[in-house]
Amino acid sequence: MRKLLVILGTPIDNVTMAEALQRIGRFVSIGRQSGKWHQIATVNADFIVKALGDPALQRILQKVDMATADGMPLVWGARRLGVPVQGRVTGVDLVPAIAKMAAEKGLSIYLLGAAPGVAQRTSDILVEQYPNLKIAGVAAPSRSAVDNQDPSIIDACKAANPDILLVAFGNPRQEKWIDMNGDALGIPVMIGVGGTFDFITGVTTRAPQWMQSCGLEWLHRLCHEPRRLWKRYAADLVGFGYFFLLQWWAMRKGRNSIANSEISEVILTGEPTVLSVQGRLDISNQHSFMATAHKTLGTEPFLIVDLADVEFLDSAAIGSLVALTKQARDAGGNVWLTNVPSPIERILSLLRLEQFFEICEDLESALANRRAATEGLSI
């Protein structure tokens, strides 16, 4: 089951590096068998702040197949929300780890983006480290070629037929490019890696390990590139800090206002399964809810979650609903939320998720939508 938490409208996968690599390997197998492509993002505070002002980017981040916590502000933020992540999975660490895995499993990688010569140098370094690594191709298209959707970029990637495509166009350009061209490319796994190639080649110097461990990597970069980065970091500090405080305060008020309670399952005779949440659903009790919902979606890709009696959902619980909705939609179905109390509606709105979920006013309308969707699926 996918473990997600939501920070300022962006779902973040609570995974270790080993779990992320395992999932990427599974995505490649699924992609080769079914033709399905998967998008992965390594998310930092800058991503989230940009997404708050860019609905298209936020929509992409809400539907990607995996989004890892790249920056320490996300780790700290998750901890303050009471839903700590297992650790950072940064693009700079993930790419070499993917190269190692690919070399061991015989998978191929295509490196796309960065400044001229950087991707090729990255390829040379990775092959030197992992001699069995298969590099399917390397390309550094110009910014105008990317922005103008030059078809030769897609043609070259498709001809190389890699298992994994690493795209270094920078955020949000790389996320939007993958989302726009994913169907045409059909590559099993596509990952936006930002400036990772620059770090691997030494074009950009990474902070010492002690600064990484203390969450001071941003300070190291700011000292090396003050003119380029100070405005970005200032905007991130203000934007992330302000909206995070709003989420933290809303979650804190909800958590402190109610007592512990349980989750119950309601089966309506002659109707599809409806899961009813009573009281609070949070990181302490979400597993049983997820297990039941996951089992239901394994039988049919439709689920109704009745929130009439819910009093509190924490960030992990909301992440569970996002994960279940993603699972259902990937299988051609859907999840409907119904009878959503006003306080929960306000939190979903604060987290920019009111458009992601399909919310029904009452159970009857949810059942009607479910029947219509079932009939449409069977036609």
Short mmCIF file of C-alpha atoms in Angstrom, two decimals:
data_model
loop_
_atom_site.label_atom_id
_atom_site.label_comp_id
_atom_site.label_asym_id
_atom_site.label_seq_id
_atom_site.Cartn_x
_atom_site.Cartn_y
_atom_site.Cartn_z
CA MET A 1 0.00 0.00 0.00
CA ARG A 2 1.25 3.47 -0.88
CA LYS A 3 2.02 5.61 2.18
CA LEU A 4 1.46 9.31 1.54
CA LEU A 5 1.31 12.49 3.56
CA VAL A 6 0.14 15.84 2.20
CA ILE A 7 2.10 19.04 2.68
CA LEU A 8 0.50 22.20 1.26
CA GLY A 9 -1.45 20.26 -1.34
CA THR A 10 1.44 18.10 -2.54
CA PRO A 11 1.35 14.37 -1.68
CA ILE A 12 4.73 13.06 -0.52
CA ASP A 13 5.60 9.35 -0.45
CA ASN A 14 6.92 8.21 2.91
CA VAL A 15 9.65 5.93 1.57
CA THR A 16 13.26 5.06 2.23
CA MET A 17 15.82 5.00 -0.57
CA ALA A 18 15.58 1.18 -0.68
CA GLU A 19 11.78 1.34 -0.95
CA ALA A 20 11.97 3.99 -3.67
CA LEU A 21 14.36 1.84 -5.71
CA GLN A 22 12.18 -1.23 -5.22
CA ARG A 23 9.18 0.71 -6.48
CA ILE A 24 11.08 2.01 -9.50
CA GLY A 25 12.08 -1.55 -10.38
CA ARG A 26 8.44 -2.59 -10.13
CA PHE A 27 7.37 0.34 -12.30
CA VAL A 28 9.82 -0.77 -15.00
CA SER A 29 8.42 -4.32 -14.94
CA ILE A 30 4.83 -3.04 -15.13
CA GLY A 31 5.76 -0.66 -17.94
CA ARG A 32 7.43 -3.35 -20.01
CA GLN A 33 4.50 -5.70 -19.56
CA SER A 34 1.62 -3.25 -20.03
CA GLY A 35 3.00 -0.15 -21.72
CA LYS A 36 2.06 2.00 -18.70
CA TRP A 37 4.41 4.89 -17.97
CA HIS A 38 5.18 6.25 -14.52
CA GLN A 39 6.24 9.74 -13.48
CA ILE A 40 8.41 10.39 -10.44
CA ALA A 41 9.25 13.74 -8.82
CA THR A 42 11.81 14.60 -6.16
CA VAL A 43 10.05 17.40 -4.30
CA ASN A 44 11.57 20.23 -2.29
CA ALA A 45 10.15 23.42 -0.80
CA ASP A 46 10.67 25.32 -4.05
CA PHE A 47 8.50 22.78 -5.90
CA ILE A 48 5.72 23.22 -3.37
CA VAL A 49 5.83 27.01 -3.41
CA LYS A 50 5.74 27.06 -7.21
CA ALA A 51 2.82 24.60 -7.19
CA LEU A 52 0.84 26.86 -4.84
CA GLY A 53 0.81 29.48 -7.59
CA ASP A 54 0.64 27.08 -10.55
CA PRO A 55 -2.47 24.86 -10.60
CA ALA A 56 -1.13 22.88 -13.58
CA LEU A 57 2.04 21.96 -11.68
CA GLN A 58 0.08 21.14 -8.56
CA ARG A 59 -2.21 18.85 -10.54
CA ILE A 60 0.83 17.02 -11.91
CA LEU A 61 2.41 16.60 -8.48
CA GLN A 62 -0.89 15.31 -7.09
CA LYS A 63 -1.07 12.55 -9.69
CA VAL A 64 2.55 11.43 -10.08
CA ASP A 65 3.30 7.81 -9.24
CA MET A 66 5.91 8.69 -6.63
CA ALA A 67 7.02 11.98 -5.06
CA THR A 68 9.95 11.78 -2.67
CA ALA A 69 10.96 14.28 0.02
CA ASP A 70 14.03 15.97 -1.45
CA GLY A 71 14.43 18.93 0.92
CA MET A 72 14.86 19.18 4.69
CA PRO A 73 11.95 21.66 5.08
CA LEU A 74 9.63 18.80 4.05
CA VAL A 75 11.23 16.48 6.61
CA TRP A 76 10.91 19.10 9.34
CA GLY A 77 7.39 20.01 8.24
CA ALA A 78 6.22 16.40 8.31
CA ARG A 79 7.64 16.01 11.78
CA ARG A 80 5.80 19.11 13.00
CA LEU A 81 2.56 17.74 11.53
CA GLY A 82 3.01 14.54 13.52
CA VAL A 83 3.54 12.37 10.42
CA PRO A 84 7.34 12.03 10.17
CA VAL A 85 8.86 10.74 6.95
CA GLN A 86 11.46 7.99 7.06
CA GLY A 87 14.07 10.24 5.49
CA ARG A 88 15.09 12.26 2.46
CA VAL A 89 15.29 10.73 -0.99
CA THR A 90 17.05 13.43 -3.00
CA GLY A 91 17.58 13.48 -6.73
CA VAL A 92 21.34 13.78 -6.18
CA ASP A 93 21.34 10.54 -4.18
CA LEU A 94 18.65 8.79 -6.20
CA VAL A 95 20.30 8.99 -9.64
CA PRO A 96 23.53 7.15 -8.64
CA ALA A 97 21.43 4.62 -6.74
CA ILE A 98 19.29 4.06 -9.84
CA ALA A 99 22.44 3.65 -11.94
CA LYS A 100 23.72 1.00 -9.54
CA MET A 101 20.38 -0.85 -9.58
CA ALA A 102 20.14 -0.59 -13.37
CA ALA A 103 23.65 -2.02 -13.79
CA GLU A 104 22.76 -4.95 -11.53
CA LYS A 105 19.42 -5.65 -13.22
CA GLY A 106 20.40 -4.95 -16.82
CA LEU A 107 18.15 -1.90 -17.17
CA SER A 108 18.93 0.99 -19.51
CA ILE A 109 18.96 4.73 -18.76
CA TYR A 110 18.61 7.79 -20.98
CA LEU A 111 20.00 11.13 -19.78
CA LEU A 112 18.18 14.18 -21.12
CA GLY A 113 18.88 17.83 -20.37
CA ALA A 114 21.34 20.08 -18.52
CA ALA A 115 23.91 22.29 -20.26
CA PRO A 116 25.78 21.02 -23.32
CA GLY A 117 28.27 18.33 -22.35
CA VAL A 118 27.03 17.88 -18.78
CA ALA A 119 24.72 14.92 -19.47
CA GLN A 120 27.49 13.17 -21.42
CA ARG A 121 29.95 13.74 -18.61
CA THR A 122 27.37 12.41 -16.15
CA SER A 123 27.01 9.32 -18.32
CA ASP A 124 30.78 8.80 -18.37
CA ILE A 125 31.03 9.10 -14.59
CA LEU A 126 28.16 6.68 -13.94
CA VAL A 127 29.54 4.10 -16.39
CA GLU A 128 32.95 4.43 -14.77
CA GLN A 129 31.37 3.71 -11.39
CA TYR A 130 29.11 0.93 -12.70
CA PRO A 131 30.75 -0.68 -15.77
CA ASN A 132 27.70 -2.84 -16.54
CA LEU A 133 25.39 0.18 -16.79
CA LYS A 134 23.58 0.49 -20.11
CA ILE A 135 23.26 4.08 -21.30
CA ALA A 136 20.55 4.10 -23.96
CA GLY A 137 21.27 7.67 -24.98
CA VAL A 138 22.32 11.18 -23.99
CA ALA A 139 20.90 14.48 -25.25
CA ALA A 140 21.03 18.15 -24.23
CA PRO A 141 18.35 19.96 -26.24
CA SER A 142 18.18 23.74 -26.10
CA ARG A 143 15.64 25.48 -23.92
CA SER A 144 13.78 26.74 -26.99
CA ALA A 145 13.60 23.21 -28.41
CA VAL A 146 12.05 21.98 -25.17
CA ASP A 147 9.61 24.87 -24.88
CA ASN A 148 8.56 24.54 -28.51
CA GLN A 149 8.01 20.79 -28.16
CA ASP A 150 10.59 19.85 -30.78
CA PRO A 151 9.43 16.38 -31.95
CA SER A 152 13.01 15.25 -32.52
CA ILE A 153 13.52 15.09 -28.74
CA ILE A 154 10.68 12.60 -28.36
CA ASP A 155 11.72 10.67 -31.46
CA ALA A 156 15.25 10.22 -30.13
CA CYS A 157 14.02 9.05 -26.71
CA LYS A 158 11.57 6.59 -28.25
CA ALA A 159 14.18 5.21 -30.64
CA ALA A 160 16.55 4.55 -27.74
CA ASN A 161 13.77 2.65 -25.89
CA PRO A 162 15.21 3.07 -22.37
CA ASP A 163 13.73 1.63 -19.20
CA ILE A 164 14.31 4.87 -17.28
CA LEU A 165 14.41 8.45 -18.57
CA LEU A 166 16.13 11.08 -16.41
CA VAL A 167 15.00 14.59 -17.36
CA ALA A 168 17.11 17.56 -16.22
CA PHE A 169 15.16 20.59 -17.45
CA GLY A 170 14.55 22.10 -14.02
CA ASN A 171 11.25 22.51 -12.25
CA PRO A 172 8.52 23.06 -13.38
CA ARG A 173 9.63 22.62 -17.00
CA GLN A 174 10.68 18.97 -16.58
CA GLU A 175 7.50 17.93 -14.72
CA LYS A 176 5.26 19.58 -17.30
CA TRP A 177 7.27 18.15 -20.20
CA ILE A 178 7.01 14.61 -18.86
CA ASP A 179 3.31 14.98 -18.14
CA MET A 180 2.63 16.39 -21.61
CA ASN A 181 4.69 13.81 -23.51
CA GLY A 182 4.34 10.71 -21.33
CA ASP A 183 1.84 8.97 -23.60
CA ALA A 184 3.91 9.67 -26.71
CA LEU A 185 7.13 8.51 -25.06
CA GLY A 186 5.76 5.37 -23.41
CA ILE A 187 8.92 4.93 -21.32
CA PRO A 188 8.26 2.86 -18.17
CA VAL A 189 9.81 5.35 -15.70
CA MET A 190 10.45 9.08 -16.19
CA ILE A 191 12.00 11.20 -13.45
CA GLY A 192 12.60 14.93 -13.22
CA VAL A 193 16.07 15.30 -11.70
CA GLY A 194 16.65 19.07 -11.83
CA GLY A 195 20.31 19.99 -11.30
CA THR A 196 21.43 16.48 -10.37
CA PHE A 197 23.73 16.14 -13.40
CA ASP A 198 25.51 19.34 -12.33
CA PHE A 199 26.14 17.88 -8.87
CA ILE A 200 27.39 14.55 -10.21
CA THR A 201 29.84 16.23 -12.58
CA GLY A 202 31.01 18.84 -10.09
CA VAL A 203 29.59 21.81 -12.00
CA THR A 204 27.77 22.53 -8.74
CA THR A 205 29.51 21.63 -5.50
CA ARG A 206 27.43 19.76 -2.95
CA ALA A 207 27.55 20.69 0.71
CA PRO A 208 29.68 18.62 3.12
CA GLN A 209 27.91 15.71 4.75
CA TRP A 210 27.63 17.47 8.10
CA MET A 211 25.76 20.36 6.48
CA GLN A 212 23.45 17.92 4.68
CA SER A 213 22.73 16.15 7.97
CA CYS A 214 21.97 19.46 9.72
CA GLY A 215 19.73 20.68 6.91
CA LEU A 216 22.14 23.46 5.94
CA GLU A 217 22.66 22.41 2.33
CA TRP A 218 20.71 25.48 1.23
CA LEU A 219 23.19 27.74 3.05
CA HIS A 220 26.11 26.12 1.26
CA ARG A 221 24.46 26.69 -2.11
CA LEU A 222 23.48 30.24 -1.23
CA CYS A 223 27.08 31.08 -0.31
CA HIS A 224 28.28 29.72 -3.67
CA GLU A 225 25.53 31.26 -5.83
CA PRO A 226 24.12 34.25 -3.90
CA ARG A 227 22.98 36.32 -6.88
CA ARG A 228 21.05 33.46 -8.46
CA LEU A 229 19.56 31.90 -5.36
CA TRP A 230 18.79 34.59 -2.76
CA LYS A 231 15.49 35.66 -4.30
CA ARG A 232 14.38 32.06 -4.73
CA TYR A 233 15.25 31.13 -1.15
CA ALA A 234 13.58 34.25 0.21
CA ALA A 235 10.39 33.49 -1.73
CA ASP A 236 10.49 29.87 -0.59
CA LEU A 237 10.97 30.87 3.04
CA VAL A 238 8.03 33.27 3.01
CA GLY A 239 5.71 31.17 0.85
CA PHE A 240 6.41 27.79 2.40
CA GLY A 241 6.53 29.17 5.93
CA TYR A 242 3.24 31.08 5.67
CA PHE A 243 1.17 28.31 4.11
CA PHE A 244 2.76 25.63 6.28
CA LEU A 245 1.75 27.57 9.41
CA LEU A 246 -1.82 27.66 8.12
CA GLN A 247 -1.83 23.89 7.63
CA TRP A 248 -0.12 23.23 10.96
CA TRP A 249 -2.60 25.41 12.84
CA ALA A 250 -5.61 23.81 11.15
CA MET A 251 -4.30 20.31 11.91
CA ARG A 252 -3.41 21.27 15.49
CA LYS A 253 -6.89 22.66 16.17
CA GLY A 254 -8.53 19.53 14.79
CA ARG A 255 -6.24 17.16 16.69
CA ASN A 256 -6.73 18.91 20.02
CA SER A 257 -10.50 19.19 19.73
CA ILE A 258 -11.40 15.49 19.70
CA ALA A 259 -10.64 12.23 21.47
CA ASN A 260 -9.44 8.92 20.04
CA SER A 261 -12.02 6.86 18.21
CA GLU A 262 -12.25 3.93 15.86
CA ILE A 263 -12.96 3.22 12.21
CA SER A 264 -15.90 1.08 11.13
CA GLU A 265 -16.83 -0.52 7.84
CA VAL A 266 -20.43 -0.30 6.57
CA ILE A 267 -21.69 -2.76 3.97
CA LEU A 268 -24.91 -1.76 2.23
CA THR A 269 -26.87 -4.80 1.10
CA GLY A 270 -27.23 -4.87 -2.67
CA GLU A 271 -24.94 -1.87 -3.01
CA PRO A 272 -21.18 -1.45 -3.31
CA THR A 273 -19.00 -1.29 -0.20
CA VAL A 274 -19.08 1.99 1.66
CA LEU A 275 -16.39 2.73 4.22
CA SER A 276 -17.56 4.98 7.01
CA VAL A 277 -15.01 6.85 9.11
CA GLN A 278 -16.08 7.62 12.65
CA GLY A 279 -14.25 10.04 14.90
CA ARG A 280 -10.61 10.53 13.96
CA LEU A 281 -8.48 8.96 11.26
CA ASP A 282 -4.78 9.60 11.64
CA ILE A 283 -1.37 8.01 11.45
CA SER A 284 -2.09 5.90 14.55
CA ASN A 285 -5.11 4.05 13.14
CA GLN A 286 -5.05 4.53 9.37
CA HIS A 287 -3.55 1.11 8.65
CA SER A 288 -6.76 -0.84 9.25
CA PHE A 289 -8.72 1.63 7.12
CA MET A 290 -6.16 1.37 4.31
CA ALA A 291 -6.10 -2.43 4.50
CA THR A 292 -9.89 -2.63 4.16
CA ALA A 293 -10.04 -0.04 1.38
CA HIS A 294 -7.15 -1.63 -0.50
CA LYS A 295 -8.85 -5.02 -0.32
CA THR A 296 -12.08 -3.53 -1.66
CA LEU A 297 -10.33 -1.84 -4.56
CA GLY A 298 -8.62 -5.12 -5.35
CA THR A 299 -12.07 -6.57 -6.07
CA GLU A 300 -13.50 -3.62 -8.00
CA PRO A 301 -11.99 -0.17 -8.66
CA PHE A 302 -14.76 1.77 -6.93
CA LEU A 303 -15.04 2.97 -3.36
CA ILE A 304 -17.25 5.40 -1.45
CA VAL A 305 -15.86 6.92 1.76
CA ASP A 306 -18.59 8.33 4.00
CA LEU A 307 -17.18 11.06 6.24
CA ALA A 308 -20.44 12.03 7.92
CA ASP A 309 -19.15 11.09 11.38
CA VAL A 310 -15.50 12.02 10.94
CA GLU A 311 -14.06 14.57 13.34
CA PHE A 312 -10.41 14.80 12.26
CA LEU A 313 -8.13 13.72 9.41
CA ASP A 314 -4.41 14.31 9.75
CA SER A 315 -1.96 14.76 6.87
CA ALA A 316 -1.28 11.02 6.65
CA ALA A 317 -5.00 10.18 6.57
CA ILE A 318 -5.60 12.68 3.79
CA GLY A 319 -2.61 11.13 2.03
CA SER A 320 -4.32 7.75 2.34
CA LEU A 321 -7.39 9.10 0.56
CA VAL A 322 -5.16 10.50 -2.19
CA ALA A 323 -3.40 7.14 -2.55
CA LEU A 324 -6.68 5.22 -2.74
CA THR A 325 -8.08 7.65 -5.31
CA LYS A 326 -4.96 7.30 -7.42
CA GLN A 327 -5.15 3.49 -7.16
CA ALA A 328 -8.80 3.45 -8.21
CA ARG A 329 -8.33 5.84 -11.14
CA ASP A 330 -5.32 3.90 -12.41
CA ALA A 331 -7.61 0.87 -12.59
CA GLY A 332 -10.34 2.77 -14.44
CA GLY A 333 -12.46 3.44 -11.36
CA ASN A 334 -12.83 6.18 -8.79
CA VAL A 335 -13.20 7.07 -5.11
CA TRP A 336 -16.02 9.33 -3.95
CA LEU A 337 -16.02 11.27 -0.69
CA THR A 338 -19.44 11.97 0.69
CA ASN A 339 -21.02 13.83 3.62
CA VAL A 340 -17.80 15.78 4.14
CA PRO A 341 -18.11 17.96 7.29
CA SER A 342 -17.39 21.66 6.89
CA PRO A 343 -14.13 21.62 8.93
CA ILE A 344 -12.77 18.83 6.73
CA GLU A 345 -13.91 20.66 3.60
CA ARG A 346 -11.97 23.70 4.75
CA ILE A 347 -8.82 21.65 5.26
CA LEU A 348 -9.17 20.03 1.83
CA SER A 349 -9.61 23.48 0.34
CA LEU A 350 -6.59 24.79 2.25
CA LEU A 351 -4.56 21.89 0.84
CA ARG A 352 -5.83 22.55 -2.71
CA LEU A 353 -7.39 19.06 -2.89
CA GLU A 354 -11.05 20.00 -3.39
CA GLN A 355 -10.57 19.65 -7.16
CA PHE A 356 -8.55 16.43 -6.88
CA PHE A 357 -11.25 14.51 -5.04
CA GLU A 358 -14.73 13.88 -6.36
CA ILE A 359 -16.92 15.04 -3.50
CA CYS A 360 -20.64 14.22 -3.28
CA GLU A 361 -23.12 16.03 -1.08
CA ASP A 362 -24.74 12.86 0.25
CA LEU A 363 -24.53 9.08 0.08
CA GLU A 364 -27.37 8.77 -2.43
CA SER A 365 -25.60 10.95 -5.00
CA ALA A 366 -22.34 9.04 -4.43
CA LEU A 367 -24.13 5.74 -5.07
CA ALA A 368 -25.73 7.20 -8.21
CA ASN A 369 -22.32 8.32 -9.48
CA ARG A 370 -20.92 4.91 -8.73
CA ARG A 371 -23.68 3.14 -10.65
CA ALA A 372 -23.23 5.47 -13.62
CA ALA A 373 -19.47 4.88 -13.62
CA THR A 374 -19.97 1.11 -13.42
CA GLU A 375 -22.35 1.17 -16.36
CA GLY A 376 -19.95 3.31 -18.36
CA LEU A 377 -17.09 0.92 -17.60
CA SER A 378 -19.11 -2.09 -18.77
CA ILE A 379 -20.10 -0.55 -22.11
#
